[in-house]
Coordinates of N, CA and C in Angstrom, one line a residue:
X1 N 20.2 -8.4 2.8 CA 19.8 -8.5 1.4 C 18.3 -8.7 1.4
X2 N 17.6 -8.0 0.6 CA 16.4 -8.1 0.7 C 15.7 -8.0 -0.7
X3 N 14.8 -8.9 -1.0 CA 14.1 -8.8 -2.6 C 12.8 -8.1 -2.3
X4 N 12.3 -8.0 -4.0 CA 10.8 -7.4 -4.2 C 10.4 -8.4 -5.2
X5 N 9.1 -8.7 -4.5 CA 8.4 -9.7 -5.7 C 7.3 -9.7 -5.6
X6 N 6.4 -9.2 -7.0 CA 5.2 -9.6 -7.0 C 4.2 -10.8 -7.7
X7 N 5.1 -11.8 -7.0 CA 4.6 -13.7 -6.7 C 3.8 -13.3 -5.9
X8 N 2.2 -13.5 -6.2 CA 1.2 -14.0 -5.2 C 1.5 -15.3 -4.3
X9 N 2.0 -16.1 -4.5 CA 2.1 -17.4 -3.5 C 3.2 -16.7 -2.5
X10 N 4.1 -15.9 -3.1 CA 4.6 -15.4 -1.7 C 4.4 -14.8 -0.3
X11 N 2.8 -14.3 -0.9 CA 2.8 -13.0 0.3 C 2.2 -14.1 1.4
X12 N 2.3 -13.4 2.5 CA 2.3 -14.4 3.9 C 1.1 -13.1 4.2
X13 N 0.0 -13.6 3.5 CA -1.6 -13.4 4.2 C -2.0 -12.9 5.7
X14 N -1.3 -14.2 6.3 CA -1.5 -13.6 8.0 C -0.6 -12.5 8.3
X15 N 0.2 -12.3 8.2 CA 1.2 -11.3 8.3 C 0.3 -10.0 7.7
X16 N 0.0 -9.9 6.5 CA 0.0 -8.9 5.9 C -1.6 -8.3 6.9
X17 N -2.5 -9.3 6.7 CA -3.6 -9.2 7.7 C -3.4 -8.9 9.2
X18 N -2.4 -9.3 9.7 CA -2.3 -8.9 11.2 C -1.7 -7.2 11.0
X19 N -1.0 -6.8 10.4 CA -0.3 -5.9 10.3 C -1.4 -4.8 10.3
X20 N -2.3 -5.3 9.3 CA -3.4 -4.1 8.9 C -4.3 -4.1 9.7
X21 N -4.8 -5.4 10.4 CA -5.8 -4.7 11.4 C -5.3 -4.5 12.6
X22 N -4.4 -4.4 12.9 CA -4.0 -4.1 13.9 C -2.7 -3.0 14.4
X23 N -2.0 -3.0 13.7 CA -1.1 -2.1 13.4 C -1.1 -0.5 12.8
X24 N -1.6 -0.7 11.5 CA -2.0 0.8 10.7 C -2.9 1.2 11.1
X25 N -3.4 2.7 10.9 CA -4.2 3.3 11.3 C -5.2 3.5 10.1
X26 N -5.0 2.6 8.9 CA -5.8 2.8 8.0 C -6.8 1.8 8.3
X27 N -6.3 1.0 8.2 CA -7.6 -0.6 8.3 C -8.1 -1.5 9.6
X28 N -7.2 -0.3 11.2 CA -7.6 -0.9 11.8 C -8.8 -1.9 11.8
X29 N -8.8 -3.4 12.5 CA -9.9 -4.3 12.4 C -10.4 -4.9 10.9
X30 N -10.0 -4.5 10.0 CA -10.2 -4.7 8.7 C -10.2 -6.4 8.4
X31 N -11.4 -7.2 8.4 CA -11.9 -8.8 8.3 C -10.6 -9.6 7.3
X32 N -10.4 -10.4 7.8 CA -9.1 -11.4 6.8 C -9.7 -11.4 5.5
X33 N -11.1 -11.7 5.5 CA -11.7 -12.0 4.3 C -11.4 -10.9 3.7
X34 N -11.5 -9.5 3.7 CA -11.5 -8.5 2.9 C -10.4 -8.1 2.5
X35 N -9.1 -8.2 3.3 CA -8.0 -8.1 2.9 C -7.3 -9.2 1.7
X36 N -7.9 -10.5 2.1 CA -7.7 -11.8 0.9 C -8.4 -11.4 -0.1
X37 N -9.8 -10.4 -0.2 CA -10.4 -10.5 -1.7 C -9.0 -9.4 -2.5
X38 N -9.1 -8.3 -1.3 CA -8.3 -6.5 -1.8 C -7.3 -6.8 -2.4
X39 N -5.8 -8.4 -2.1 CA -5.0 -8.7 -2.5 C -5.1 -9.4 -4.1
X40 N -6.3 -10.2 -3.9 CA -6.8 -11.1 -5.3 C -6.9 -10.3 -6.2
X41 N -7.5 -8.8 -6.1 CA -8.0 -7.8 -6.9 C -6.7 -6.7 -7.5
X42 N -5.7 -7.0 -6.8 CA -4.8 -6.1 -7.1 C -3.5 -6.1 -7.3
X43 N -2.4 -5.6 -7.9 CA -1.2 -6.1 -8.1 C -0.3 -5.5 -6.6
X44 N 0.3 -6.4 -6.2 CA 1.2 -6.6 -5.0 C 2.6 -7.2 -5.4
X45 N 3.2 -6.0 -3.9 CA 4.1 -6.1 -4.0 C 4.9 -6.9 -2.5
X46 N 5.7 -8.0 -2.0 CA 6.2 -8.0 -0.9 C 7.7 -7.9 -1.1
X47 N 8.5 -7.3 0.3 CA 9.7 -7.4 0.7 C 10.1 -8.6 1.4
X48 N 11.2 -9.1 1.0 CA 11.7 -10.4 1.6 C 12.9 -10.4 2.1
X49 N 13.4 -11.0 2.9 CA 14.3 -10.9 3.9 C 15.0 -12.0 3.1
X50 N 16.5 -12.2 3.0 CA 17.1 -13.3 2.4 C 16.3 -14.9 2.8
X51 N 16.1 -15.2 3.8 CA 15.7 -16.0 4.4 C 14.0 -16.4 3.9
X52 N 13.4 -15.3 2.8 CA 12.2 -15.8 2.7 C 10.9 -15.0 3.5
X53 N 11.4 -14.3 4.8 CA 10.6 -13.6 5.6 C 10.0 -12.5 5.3
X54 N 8.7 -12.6 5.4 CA 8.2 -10.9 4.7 C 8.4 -9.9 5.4
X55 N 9.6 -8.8 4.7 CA 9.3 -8.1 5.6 C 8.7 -6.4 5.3
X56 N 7.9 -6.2 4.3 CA 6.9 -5.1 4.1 C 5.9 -5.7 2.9
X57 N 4.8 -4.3 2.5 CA 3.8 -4.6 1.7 C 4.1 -3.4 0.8
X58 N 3.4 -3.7 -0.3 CA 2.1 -2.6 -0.7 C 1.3 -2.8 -1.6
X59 N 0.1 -2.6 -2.4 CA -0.5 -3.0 -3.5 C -1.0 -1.9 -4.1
X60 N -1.3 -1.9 -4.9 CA -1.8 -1.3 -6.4 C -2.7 -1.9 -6.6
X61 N -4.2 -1.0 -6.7 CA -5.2 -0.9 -7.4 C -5.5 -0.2 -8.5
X62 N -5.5 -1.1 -9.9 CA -5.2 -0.4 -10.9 C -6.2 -0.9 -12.1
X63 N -5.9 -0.3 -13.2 CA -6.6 -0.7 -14.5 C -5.4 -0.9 -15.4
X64 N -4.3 -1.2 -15.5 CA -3.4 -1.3 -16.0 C -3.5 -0.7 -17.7
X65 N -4.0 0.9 -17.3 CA -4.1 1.2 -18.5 C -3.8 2.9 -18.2
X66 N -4.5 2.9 -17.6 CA -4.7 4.7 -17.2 C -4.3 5.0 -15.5
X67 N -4.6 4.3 -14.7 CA -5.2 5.0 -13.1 C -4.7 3.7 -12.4
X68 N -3.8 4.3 -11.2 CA -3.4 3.4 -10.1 C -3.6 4.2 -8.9
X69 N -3.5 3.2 -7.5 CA -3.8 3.9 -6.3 C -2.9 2.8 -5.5
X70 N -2.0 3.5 -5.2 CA -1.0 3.1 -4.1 C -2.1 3.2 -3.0
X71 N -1.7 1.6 -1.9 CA -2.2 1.7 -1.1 C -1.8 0.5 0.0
X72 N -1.7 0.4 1.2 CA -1.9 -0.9 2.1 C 0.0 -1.2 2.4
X73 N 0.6 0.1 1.8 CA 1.7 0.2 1.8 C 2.6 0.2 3.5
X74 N 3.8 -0.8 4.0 CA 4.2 -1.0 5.5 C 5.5 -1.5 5.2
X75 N 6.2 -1.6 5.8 CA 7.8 -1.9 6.3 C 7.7 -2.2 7.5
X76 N 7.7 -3.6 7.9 CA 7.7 -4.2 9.5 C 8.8 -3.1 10.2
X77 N 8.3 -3.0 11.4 CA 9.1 -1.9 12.6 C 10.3 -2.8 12.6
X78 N 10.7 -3.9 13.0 CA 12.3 -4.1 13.0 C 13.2 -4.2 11.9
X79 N 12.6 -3.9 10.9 CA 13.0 -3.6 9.3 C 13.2 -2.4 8.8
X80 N 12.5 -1.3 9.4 CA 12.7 -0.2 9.2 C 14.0 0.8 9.9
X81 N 14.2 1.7 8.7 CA 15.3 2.6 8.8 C 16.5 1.9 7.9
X82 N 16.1 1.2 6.8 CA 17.2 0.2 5.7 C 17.2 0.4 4.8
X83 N 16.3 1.8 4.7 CA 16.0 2.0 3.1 C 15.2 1.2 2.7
X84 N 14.4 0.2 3.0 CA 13.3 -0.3 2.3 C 12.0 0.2 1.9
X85 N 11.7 1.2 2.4 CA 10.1 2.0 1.9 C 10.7 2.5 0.5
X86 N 12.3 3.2 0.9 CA 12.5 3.7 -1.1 C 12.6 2.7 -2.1
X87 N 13.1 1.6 -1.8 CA 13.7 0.2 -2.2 C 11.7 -0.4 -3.4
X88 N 11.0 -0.4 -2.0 CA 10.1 -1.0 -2.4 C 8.9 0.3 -3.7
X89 N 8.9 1.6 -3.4 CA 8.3 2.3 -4.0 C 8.9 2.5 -5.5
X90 N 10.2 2.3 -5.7 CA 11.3 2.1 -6.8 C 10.4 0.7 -7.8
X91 N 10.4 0.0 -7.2 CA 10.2 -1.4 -7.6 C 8.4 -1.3 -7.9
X92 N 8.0 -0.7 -7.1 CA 6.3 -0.6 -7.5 C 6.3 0.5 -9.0
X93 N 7.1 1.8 -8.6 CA 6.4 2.6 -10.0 C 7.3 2.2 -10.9
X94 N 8.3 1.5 -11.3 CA 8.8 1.1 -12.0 C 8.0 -0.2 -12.7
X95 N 7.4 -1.1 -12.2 CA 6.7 -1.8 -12.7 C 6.0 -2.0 -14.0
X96 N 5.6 -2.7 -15.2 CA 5.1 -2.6 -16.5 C 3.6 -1.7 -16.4
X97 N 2.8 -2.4 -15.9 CA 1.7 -1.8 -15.3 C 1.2 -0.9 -14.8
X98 N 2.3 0.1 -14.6 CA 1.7 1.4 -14.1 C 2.8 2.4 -14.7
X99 N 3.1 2.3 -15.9 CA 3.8 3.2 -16.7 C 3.2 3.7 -17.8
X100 N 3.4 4.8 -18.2 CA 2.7 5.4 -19.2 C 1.0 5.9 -18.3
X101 N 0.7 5.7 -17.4 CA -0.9 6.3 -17.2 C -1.1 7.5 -16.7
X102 N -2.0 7.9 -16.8 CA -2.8 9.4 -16.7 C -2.8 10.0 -15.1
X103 N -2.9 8.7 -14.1 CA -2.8 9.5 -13.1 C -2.7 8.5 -11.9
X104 N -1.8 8.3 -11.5 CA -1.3 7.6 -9.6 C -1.9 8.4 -8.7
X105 N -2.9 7.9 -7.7 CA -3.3 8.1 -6.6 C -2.4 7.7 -5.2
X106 N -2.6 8.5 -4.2 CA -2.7 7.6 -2.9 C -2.8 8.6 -1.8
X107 N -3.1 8.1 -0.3 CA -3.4 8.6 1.4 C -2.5 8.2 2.0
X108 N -2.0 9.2 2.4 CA -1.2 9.1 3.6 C -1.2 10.2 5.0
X109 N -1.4 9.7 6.0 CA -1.1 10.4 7.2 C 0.1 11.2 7.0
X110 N 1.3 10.6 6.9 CA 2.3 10.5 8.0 C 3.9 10.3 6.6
X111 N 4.0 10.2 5.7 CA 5.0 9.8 4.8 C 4.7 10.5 3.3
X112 N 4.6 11.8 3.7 CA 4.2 13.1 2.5 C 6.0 12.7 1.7
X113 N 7.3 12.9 2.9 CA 8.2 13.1 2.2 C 8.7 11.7 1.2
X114 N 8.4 10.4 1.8 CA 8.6 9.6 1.1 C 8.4 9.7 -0.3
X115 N 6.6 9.7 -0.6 CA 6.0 9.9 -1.5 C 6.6 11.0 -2.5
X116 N 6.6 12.2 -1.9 CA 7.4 13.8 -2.9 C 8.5 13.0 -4.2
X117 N 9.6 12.0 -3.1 CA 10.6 11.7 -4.0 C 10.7 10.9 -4.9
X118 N 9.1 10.6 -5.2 CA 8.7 9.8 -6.7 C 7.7 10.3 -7.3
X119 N 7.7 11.8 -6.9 CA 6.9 12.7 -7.9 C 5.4 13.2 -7.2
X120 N 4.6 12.9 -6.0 CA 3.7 13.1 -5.3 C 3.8 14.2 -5.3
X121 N 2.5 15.0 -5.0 CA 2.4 16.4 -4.7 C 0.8 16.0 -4.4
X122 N 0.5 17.3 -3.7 CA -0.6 17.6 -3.4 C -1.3 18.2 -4.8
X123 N -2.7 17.3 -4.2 CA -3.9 17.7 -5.9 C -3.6 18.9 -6.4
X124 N -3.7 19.0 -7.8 CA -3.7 20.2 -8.6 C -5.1 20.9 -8.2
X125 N -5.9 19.7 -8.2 CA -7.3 20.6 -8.6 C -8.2 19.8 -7.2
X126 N -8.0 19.7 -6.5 CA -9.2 19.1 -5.6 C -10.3 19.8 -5.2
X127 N -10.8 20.7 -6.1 CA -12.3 21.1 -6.0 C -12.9 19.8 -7.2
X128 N -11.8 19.3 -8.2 CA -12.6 17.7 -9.2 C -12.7 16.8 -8.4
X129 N -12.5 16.7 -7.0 CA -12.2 15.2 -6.6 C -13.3 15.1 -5.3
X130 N -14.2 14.1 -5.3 CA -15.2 14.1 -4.6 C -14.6 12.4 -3.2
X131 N -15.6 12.6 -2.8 CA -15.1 10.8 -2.3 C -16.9 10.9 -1.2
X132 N -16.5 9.3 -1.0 CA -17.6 8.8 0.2 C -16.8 8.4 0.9
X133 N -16.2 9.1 1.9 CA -15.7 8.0 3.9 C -16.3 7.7 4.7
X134 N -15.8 6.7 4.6 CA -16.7 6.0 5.7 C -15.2 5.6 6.8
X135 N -15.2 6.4 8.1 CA -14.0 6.4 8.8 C -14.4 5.4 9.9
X136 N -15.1 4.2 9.6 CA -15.2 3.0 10.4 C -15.8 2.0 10.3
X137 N -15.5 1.4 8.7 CA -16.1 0.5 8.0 C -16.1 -0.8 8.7
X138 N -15.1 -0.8 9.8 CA -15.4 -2.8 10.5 C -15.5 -2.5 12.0
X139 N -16.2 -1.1 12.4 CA -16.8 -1.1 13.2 C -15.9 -1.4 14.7
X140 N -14.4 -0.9 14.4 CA -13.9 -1.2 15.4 C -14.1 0.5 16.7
X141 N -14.1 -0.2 17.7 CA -14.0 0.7 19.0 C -13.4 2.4 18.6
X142 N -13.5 2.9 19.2 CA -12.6 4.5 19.1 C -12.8 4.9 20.3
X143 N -11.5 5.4 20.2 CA -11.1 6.6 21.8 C -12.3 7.5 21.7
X144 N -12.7 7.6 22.6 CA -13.6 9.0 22.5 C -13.0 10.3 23.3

């Protein structure tokens, strides 16, 4: 049995920090500090294990008016395959906050099908959509 709650005192910081710099391939090395501001800044969501144990993420960067951006989204490896990535994506776009708006973003490598079955598609129009990457903002090592 597992909950969804977006109680800030719940999320387990180190956890969620170790995960991301070390784990994903989005934020490898990504500073505690920046991840504690990214969470302060945004609505979150954690997975809990009856027991209280976190066991996934994700957060929403939003304006709680118009525009959200799923992101920093994980299901711990010994938790996965339980239905919890649909469990938790259910519970995120369902949320007060990000209903009724103009437009949900997000990146993903690797979990196009997940996303599809809550309406994702690939941009209509991505000649409108510009960006700045920066593919090694904390300066960690790469394979050459």
């Amino acid at each position: 049995m597992f909950t969804i709650s977006t109680d800030p005192a719940r999320l387990d910081i180190a956890l969620i920090h170790r995960y991301l710099s070390q784990e994903s391939y989005w934020a490898k090395g990504i500073p505690l500090e920046t991840v504690q501001r990214a969470i302060a800044n945004s609505l979150n969501f954690g997975v809990y294990t009856a027991e209280g144990r976190q066991a996934g993420f994700a957060r929403i960067v939003t304006d709680k008016a118009t525009f959200a951006w799923l992101c920093d989204v994980f299901v711990l490896p010994e938790f996965q395959g339980q239905g919890l990535s649909k469990q938790l994506m259910q519970a995120v776009w369902a949320h007060p906050d990000v209903q009724n708006q103009r437009r949900h973003l997000l990146a993903t490598l690797d979990a196009h099908g997940l996303y599809r079955q809550f309406g994702f598609q690939e941009l209509a129009a991505p000649e409108r959509y510009l960006e700045i990457r920066r593919p090694n903002p904390y300066g960690v090592p790469t394979a050459n």
